[in-house]
Tab-separated table of C-alpha atoms and ligand atoms in Angstrom:
chain	number	residue	atom	x	y	z
A	1	MET	CA	0.002	0.044	0.239
A	2	ARG	CA	1.613	3.442	-0.807
A	3	GLY	CA	-0.910	5.649	0.301
A	4	LEU	CA	-4.774	6.434	1.154
A	5	ASP	CA	-7.065	8.580	-0.836
A	6	THR	CA	-9.597	10.838	0.911
A	7	THR	CA	-12.852	12.522	-0.011
A	8	GLY	CA	-14.541	15.084	2.163
A	9	GLY	CA	-12.280	13.746	5.180
A	10	ARG	CA	-12.848	10.328	5.002
A	11	ILE	CA	-11.049	7.544	3.212
A	12	SER	CA	-11.902	6.649	-0.007
A	13	GLY	CA	-9.625	4.500	-1.722
A	14	VAL	CA	-6.111	3.147	-1.047
A	15	PHE	CA	-3.045	3.174	-3.730
A	16	THR	CA	-1.256	0.314	-3.926
A	17	GLU	CA	1.495	-1.232	-6.087
A	18	LYS	CA	-0.876	-2.934	-8.482
A	19	GLY	CA	-3.211	0.086	-8.862
A	20	PHE	CA	-6.039	1.772	-7.132
A	21	ILE	CA	-8.511	0.234	-4.938
A	22	ARG	CA	-11.647	1.952	-4.108
A	23	THR	CA	-12.933	1.506	-0.442
A	24	ARG	CA	-14.421	3.106	2.647
A	25	ALA	CA	-12.592	1.154	5.027
A	26	VAL	CA	-8.636	0.218	5.645
A	27	VAL	CA	-7.159	-1.589	8.381
A	28	LEU	CA	-3.320	-0.552	8.524
A	29	ALA	CA	-1.881	-3.496	9.943
A	30	ALA	CA	1.885	-2.395	8.871
A	31	GLY	CA	3.925	-3.346	12.042
A	32	ALA	CA	7.056	-1.277	12.466
A	33	TRP	CA	6.128	0.853	9.447
A	34	ALA	CA	2.545	1.880	10.643
A	35	SER	CA	3.817	5.363	12.104
A	36	MET	CA	5.928	6.024	9.225
A	37	PHE	CA	2.938	5.806	6.920
A	38	LEU	CA	0.520	7.355	9.376
A	39	ARG	CA	2.823	10.478	9.317
A	40	ARG	CA	2.618	10.737	5.601
A	41	HIS	CA	-1.297	11.128	6.266
A	42	GLY	CA	-0.650	13.714	9.199
A	43	VAL	CA	-1.428	10.998	11.810
A	44	ASP	CA	0.982	10.949	14.711
A	45	MET	CA	1.588	7.526	16.492
A	46	PRO	CA	4.819	7.072	18.557
A	47	GLN	CA	6.332	3.884	17.393
A	48	SER	CA	10.093	2.902	17.629
A	49	SER	CA	11.913	-0.306	17.000
A	50	VAL	CA	13.956	-2.257	19.219
A	51	HIS	CA	16.324	-5.069	17.988
A	52	SER	CA	16.131	-8.428	19.803
A	53	THR	CA	17.655	-11.766	19.434
A	54	ILE	CA	16.403	-15.051	20.415
A	55	PHE	CA	18.130	-18.597	19.913
A	56	ALA	CA	16.895	-22.097	20.331
A	57	THR	CA	18.823	-24.896	22.014
A	58	THR	CA	19.571	-28.726	21.442
A	59	PRO	CA	17.312	-30.877	22.926
A	60	GLY	CA	17.533	-31.354	26.380
A	61	PRO	CA	15.725	-32.662	30.043
A	62	ARG	CA	12.394	-31.565	29.876
A	63	VAL	CA	12.173	-29.537	33.498
A	64	SER	CA	8.680	-27.815	33.015
A	65	GLU	CA	6.178	-27.943	30.325
A	66	GLY	CA	5.373	-24.372	30.523
A	67	PRO	CA	7.705	-21.417	30.019
A	68	ILE	CA	10.652	-20.647	32.798
A	69	TYR	CA	11.463	-17.178	34.302
A	70	THR	CA	14.796	-16.391	35.369
A	71	PRO	CA	16.364	-13.037	36.373
A	72	GLU	CA	18.385	-13.097	33.175
A	73	VAL	CA	16.270	-15.501	30.735
A	74	ILE	CA	12.645	-16.760	29.800
A	75	LEU	CA	12.948	-20.317	28.550
A	76	THR	CA	9.936	-21.771	26.263
A	77	PRO	CA	9.966	-25.549	25.802
A	78	LEU	CA	9.808	-26.482	22.329
A	79	LEU	CA	8.081	-29.361	20.773
A	80	ASP	CA	11.511	-30.794	19.266
A	81	GLY	CA	12.801	-31.438	23.163
A	82	GLY	CA	15.108	-27.903	22.984
A	83	TYR	CA	14.184	-24.425	24.234
A	84	LEU	CA	13.507	-20.866	22.910
A	85	VAL	CA	15.702	-18.549	24.844
A	86	ALA	CA	14.815	-15.203	25.222
A	87	ALA	CA	17.738	-12.775	27.311
A	88	LYS	CA	15.978	-10.216	28.876
A	89	ALA	CA	18.713	-7.367	28.915
A	90	ARG	CA	19.861	-7.728	25.674
A	91	GLY	CA	17.958	-5.227	23.535
A	92	ARG	CA	19.286	-2.740	21.271
A	93	LEU	CA	17.750	0.540	20.893
A	94	GLU	CA	19.389	2.354	17.810
A	95	LEU	CA	19.411	6.107	17.762
A	96	THR	CA	16.838	7.478	15.122
A	97	PRO	CA	14.717	10.415	13.704
A	98	ALA	CA	11.823	8.523	14.834
A	99	GLY	CA	13.259	7.711	18.354
A	100	ILE	CA	14.435	11.419	18.788
A	101	ARG	CA	10.512	12.838	17.391
A	102	TYR	CA	9.076	10.565	20.096
A	103	ALA	CA	12.261	10.734	23.063
A	104	ARG	CA	9.325	12.661	25.435
A	105	GLN	CA	6.982	9.795	25.050
A	106	PHE	CA	9.279	6.896	25.308
A	107	LEU	CA	11.494	8.640	28.203
A	108	PRO	CA	9.709	6.951	30.947
A	109	SER	CA	9.874	3.615	29.537
A	110	LEU	CA	13.712	4.171	29.005
A	111	ARG	CA	13.976	5.094	32.213
A	112	LYS	CA	12.302	2.273	34.175
A	113	ASN	CA	14.328	0.031	31.759
A	114	TRP	CA	17.814	1.722	31.039
A	115	LYS	CA	19.452	-1.460	32.172
A	116	LEU	CA	17.730	-3.736	29.531
A	117	VAL	CA	18.389	-1.809	26.498
A	118	GLU	CA	21.843	-0.627	24.832
A	119	LEU	CA	21.550	2.541	23.075
A	120	ARG	CA	23.497	2.528	19.818
A	121	PHE	CA	24.172	4.522	16.460
A	122	GLY	CA	23.290	1.995	13.366
A	123	ARG	CA	21.709	1.729	9.883
A	124	SER	CA	18.536	2.581	11.104
A	125	PHE	CA	19.033	5.820	11.349
A	126	PHE	CA	19.226	6.067	7.698
A	127	GLU	CA	16.936	3.268	6.500
A	128	GLY	CA	13.637	1.147	7.575
A	129	PRO	CA	10.806	2.634	9.644
A	130	ASP	CA	12.132	4.784	11.955
A	131	ALA	CA	14.423	6.508	9.505
A	132	TRP	CA	13.625	9.869	7.677
A	133	HIS	CA	11.535	9.620	4.961
A	134	GLY	CA	9.484	12.667	4.146
A	135	LYS	CA	6.676	12.825	1.910
A	136	TRP	CA	6.649	10.065	-1.146
A	137	SER	CA	4.266	9.985	-3.986
A	138	PHE	CA	1.754	7.450	-4.535
A	139	ASP	CA	2.353	6.932	-8.139
A	140	GLN	CA	5.869	5.976	-7.780
A	141	PRO	CA	7.740	3.011	-6.169
A	142	THR	CA	7.990	3.746	-2.501
A	143	VAL	CA	10.214	2.639	0.551
A	144	PHE	CA	7.539	-0.074	0.929
A	145	GLN	CA	8.630	-1.647	-2.309
A	146	ARG	CA	12.617	-1.473	-1.773
A	147	MET	CA	12.382	-2.863	1.455
A	148	ARG	CA	10.473	-6.159	1.334
A	149	VAL	CA	11.492	-7.373	4.569
A	150	LEU	CA	12.869	-5.445	7.651
A	151	GLU	CA	16.268	-7.534	8.162
A	152	ALA	CA	17.834	-7.911	11.698
A	153	LYS	CA	21.125	-9.257	12.026
A	154	PRO	CA	21.304	-11.587	14.871
A	155	LYS	CA	23.638	-10.813	17.793
A	156	ALA	CA	25.494	-13.983	18.609
A	157	SER	CA	27.414	-12.696	21.913
A	158	ILE	CA	23.886	-12.818	23.874
A	159	VAL	CA	24.138	-16.752	23.468
A	160	GLN	CA	27.252	-17.707	25.779
A	161	PRO	CA	26.059	-15.716	28.990
A	162	ALA	CA	22.474	-16.537	28.446
A	163	LEU	CA	23.428	-20.218	28.265
A	164	ASP	CA	25.643	-19.519	31.662
A	165	ALA	CA	22.709	-18.220	33.397
A	166	ILE	CA	20.412	-21.239	32.418
A	167	ALA	CA	23.193	-23.592	33.735
A	168	ALA	CA	23.435	-21.306	36.915
A	169	ALA	CA	19.788	-21.638	37.539
A	170	LEU	CA	19.049	-24.904	36.343
A	171	PRO	CA	21.995	-27.084	36.143
A	172	GLN	CA	20.315	-30.066	34.579
A	173	LEU	CA	19.994	-27.860	31.684
A	174	ALA	CA	24.049	-27.435	31.897
A	175	GLU	CA	24.358	-29.252	28.341
A	176	LEU	CA	22.047	-27.055	26.239
A	177	LYS	CA	23.798	-25.809	23.091
A	178	PRO	CA	22.723	-23.280	20.746
A	179	ALA	CA	21.272	-24.737	17.720
A	180	ARG	CA	19.329	-21.774	15.916
A	181	LEU	CA	19.711	-17.972	16.303
A	182	TRP	CA	17.753	-15.291	14.703
A	183	ALA	CA	16.367	-11.512	15.425
A	184	GLY	CA	14.279	-9.304	14.737
A	185	TRP	CA	12.894	-5.356	15.402
A	186	ILE	CA	10.212	-5.336	18.151
A	187	ASP	CA	7.617	-2.228	17.218
A	188	SER	CA	7.187	-0.818	20.566
A	189	THR	CA	4.715	2.131	21.611
A	190	PRO	CA	5.469	4.104	24.651
A	191	ASP	CA	3.343	1.764	27.434
A	192	ALA	CA	3.863	-1.455	25.163
A	193	VAL	CA	-0.099	-1.729	24.643
A	194	PRO	CA	-0.948	-2.012	20.855
A	195	VAL	CA	-2.858	0.838	19.031
A	196	ILE	CA	-6.039	-1.281	17.564
A	197	SER	CA	-8.248	2.112	17.071
A	198	PRO	CA	-9.825	3.993	14.483
A	199	VAL	CA	-8.238	7.270	13.303
A	200	ALA	CA	-10.549	10.110	14.439
A	201	THR	CA	-9.266	12.820	11.777
A	202	LEU	CA	-9.663	9.935	9.139
A	203	PRO	CA	-12.506	8.056	9.532
A	204	GLY	CA	-12.599	4.807	7.826
A	205	LEU	CA	-8.938	4.115	8.996
A	206	VAL	CA	-8.371	1.845	11.707
A	207	VAL	CA	-5.080	1.275	12.857
A	208	ALA	CA	-3.656	-2.471	14.181
A	209	ALA	CA	-0.185	-1.995	15.250
A	210	GLY	CA	2.521	-1.280	17.474
A	211	PHE	CA	2.265	-5.003	19.203
A	212	SER	CA	5.463	-4.299	21.451
A	213	GLY	CA	6.599	-8.069	21.338
A	214	HIS	CA	3.076	-9.530	21.747
A	215	GLY	CA	1.692	-10.026	18.066
A	216	PHE	CA	1.722	-13.453	17.956
A	217	GLY	CA	0.137	-14.031	21.329
A	218	ILE	CA	-2.579	-11.517	20.800
A	219	GLY	CA	-2.998	-11.998	16.942
A	220	PRO	CA	-6.388	-13.657	16.710
A	221	GLY	CA	-8.230	-11.140	19.345
A	222	ALA	CA	-6.545	-8.243	17.880
A	223	GLY	CA	-7.648	-8.973	14.176
A	224	ARG	CA	-10.758	-9.847	15.607
A	225	LEU	CA	-11.074	-6.305	17.382
A	226	ALA	CA	-9.582	-4.442	13.748
A	227	ALA	CA	-12.102	-6.245	12.174
A	228	ASP	CA	-14.926	-5.358	14.387
A	229	LEU	CA	-13.675	-1.320	14.576
A	230	ALA	CA	-13.718	-1.610	10.598
A	231	THR	CA	-16.965	-2.837	9.793
A	232	GLY	CA	-18.587	-1.283	12.733
A	233	ALA	CA	-19.544	-4.634	14.334
A	234	PRO	CA	-19.901	-4.301	18.204
A	235	PRO	CA	-16.597	-4.605	19.453
A	236	VAL	CA	-15.550	-7.950	20.602
A	237	VAL	CA	-13.459	-6.205	24.167
A	238	ASP	CA	-13.658	-2.608	25.032
A	239	PRO	CA	-11.198	-0.995	22.782
A	240	ALA	CA	-10.784	2.032	24.743
A	241	ALA	CA	-7.399	0.554	26.355
A	242	PHE	CA	-5.777	0.441	22.534
A	243	ALA	CA	-7.095	3.838	21.543
A	244	LEU	CA	-4.529	5.704	19.359
A	245	SER	CA	-6.163	9.032	21.268
A	246	ARG	CA	-4.242	7.796	24.644
A	247	PHE	CA	-0.826	9.502	23.268
A	248	HIS	CA	-2.319	12.503	22.485
A	249	ASP	CA	-5.013	13.564	25.155
A	250	GLY	CA	-3.152	13.680	28.265
A	251	SER	CA	-4.082	10.038	29.212
A	252	LYS	CA	-1.828	8.531	31.906
A	253	LEU	CA	0.543	5.866	30.126
A	254	ARG	CA	2.012	3.301	32.425
A	255	ALA	CA	5.363	2.662	31.441
A	256	PRO	CA	6.141	-1.156	31.157
A	257	ALA	CA	8.314	-3.107	32.907
A	258	GLY	CA	10.569	-4.565	30.383
A	259	ILE	CA	11.206	-3.359	26.687
B	301	FAD	C1	12.565	-12.088	18.099
B	301	FAD	C2	11.083	-11.649	18.577
B	301	FAD	C3	10.570	-12.370	18.953
B	301	FAD	C4	9.171	-12.493	19.451
B	301	FAD	N1	8.537	-13.100	20.159
B	301	FAD	C5	7.145	-12.878	20.349
B	301	FAD	C6	6.716	-14.250	21.326
B	301	FAD	O1	7.297	-14.690	21.753
B	301	FAD	N2	5.474	-13.484	21.387
B	301	FAD	C7	4.736	-12.718	20.582
B	301	FAD	O2	3.411	-12.794	20.690
B	301	FAD	N3	5.224	-12.081	19.739
B	301	FAD	C8	6.642	-11.981	19.772
B	301	FAD	N4	6.933	-11.281	18.698
B	301	FAD	C9	6.277	-10.047	18.215
B	301	FAD	C10	5.647	-10.260	16.614
B	301	FAD	O3	6.456	-11.201	15.757
B	301	FAD	C11	4.945	-9.274	16.699
B	301	FAD	O4	4.503	-8.676	17.539
B	301	FAD	C12	4.055	-9.621	15.551
B	301	FAD	O5	5.012	-10.333	14.288
B	301	FAD	C13	3.641	-8.213	15.013
B	301	FAD	O6	2.590	-8.382	13.618
B	301	FAD	P1	2.056	-7.653	12.871
B	301	FAD	O7	1.141	-8.131	11.811
B	301	FAD	O8	1.610	-6.327	13.372
B	301	FAD	O9	3.651	-6.909	12.013
B	301	FAD	P2	4.450	-7.731	11.269
B	301	FAD	O10	4.397	-9.141	11.399
B	301	FAD	O11	5.789	-6.884	11.084
B	301	FAD	O12	3.622	-7.455	9.738
B	301	FAD	C14	3.408	-6.148	9.191
B	301	FAD	C15	3.613	-6.377	7.911
B	301	FAD	O13	3.173	-4.939	6.777
B	301	FAD	C16	3.923	-4.963	5.716
B	301	FAD	N5	3.687	-3.935	5.388
B	301	FAD	C17	4.491	-2.773	6.330
B	301	FAD	N6	4.111	-1.625	5.428
B	301	FAD	C18	3.687	-1.790	4.211
B	301	FAD	C19	2.692	-1.066	2.773
B	301	FAD	N7	3.073	-0.015	3.125
B	301	FAD	N8	2.158	-1.939	2.284
B	301	FAD	C20	2.103	-2.946	2.274
B	301	FAD	N9	2.677	-4.052	3.317
B	301	FAD	C21	3.105	-3.043	4.329
B	301	FAD	C22	5.427	-5.514	6.294
B	301	FAD	O14	5.916	-5.522	5.352
B	301	FAD	C23	5.005	-6.984	7.146
B	301	FAD	O15	4.920	-7.960	6.166
B	301	FAD	C24	8.476	-11.352	18.745
B	301	FAD	C25	9.156	-10.312	17.784
B	301	FAD	C26	10.491	-10.592	17.920
B	301	FAD	C27	11.476	-9.638	16.764
């Protein structure tokens, strides 16, 4: 999707790579790109991406059927007998134009969690959803076409400290070895609560983004709520907590414990 068309102040269509689609209802589920897309249409949604690496281990003794939380890691048992390991204090936040723009909104979260992230200057200042893209034309290829996949290089140095922490907390798992490693950008909002909300200034537009690391888990419910809001059906849950307006109307937002 390149952009939105409006008539009389409400959504009347979308410009896509394959042409124009006339519609009165659009759900913007653009993940980390949502804020940038909205800004092009004069809508402000504070959002910033945090680099996160996780890894899977070789099979080991099954010490729990559910996730295990230690102060350093979260271990989730996998069907193949291994574990998925997320190191709690290894997120990377890069300095970006979006980060600067939304620094005030993210400050409480950063203050609370500053020990959990490392701040860096990196490529995301110049490319990707948190870079500066200004205005783009809807009849030309856009940044969304140039960057189909938001790549993230895994940070291998998180593995050994995480395995050491596991061995110290759960000696039965001291023999676990890394099997697969990957990374991604977690598209976060200042309160780590997604935006699943109509946009007051653009009737017909619903945003479902900013899942802040919880998008798989709550995907089915979030999709249902977004569909209800887009079609005018009674919402499956009270959407108030997910309103985009909470960032602008003086609502008191809770800084998340974790990033
Ligand atoms: C390392 C890591 C571990 C995670 N672990 C968990 C977990 O254990 N549990 C959990 O619940 N969640 C987890 N998450 C979070 C989860 O992956 C996300 O919350 C979820 O993928 C967000 O889904 P989404 O559909 O909002 O965004 P995405 O999955 O990013 O999808 C958005 C899509 O929109 C496309 N797009 C963007 N702009 C445009 C445009 N203009 N036109 C057309 N297409 C566009 C993008 O290319 C992308 O395909 C994890 C994330 C990471 C990075």
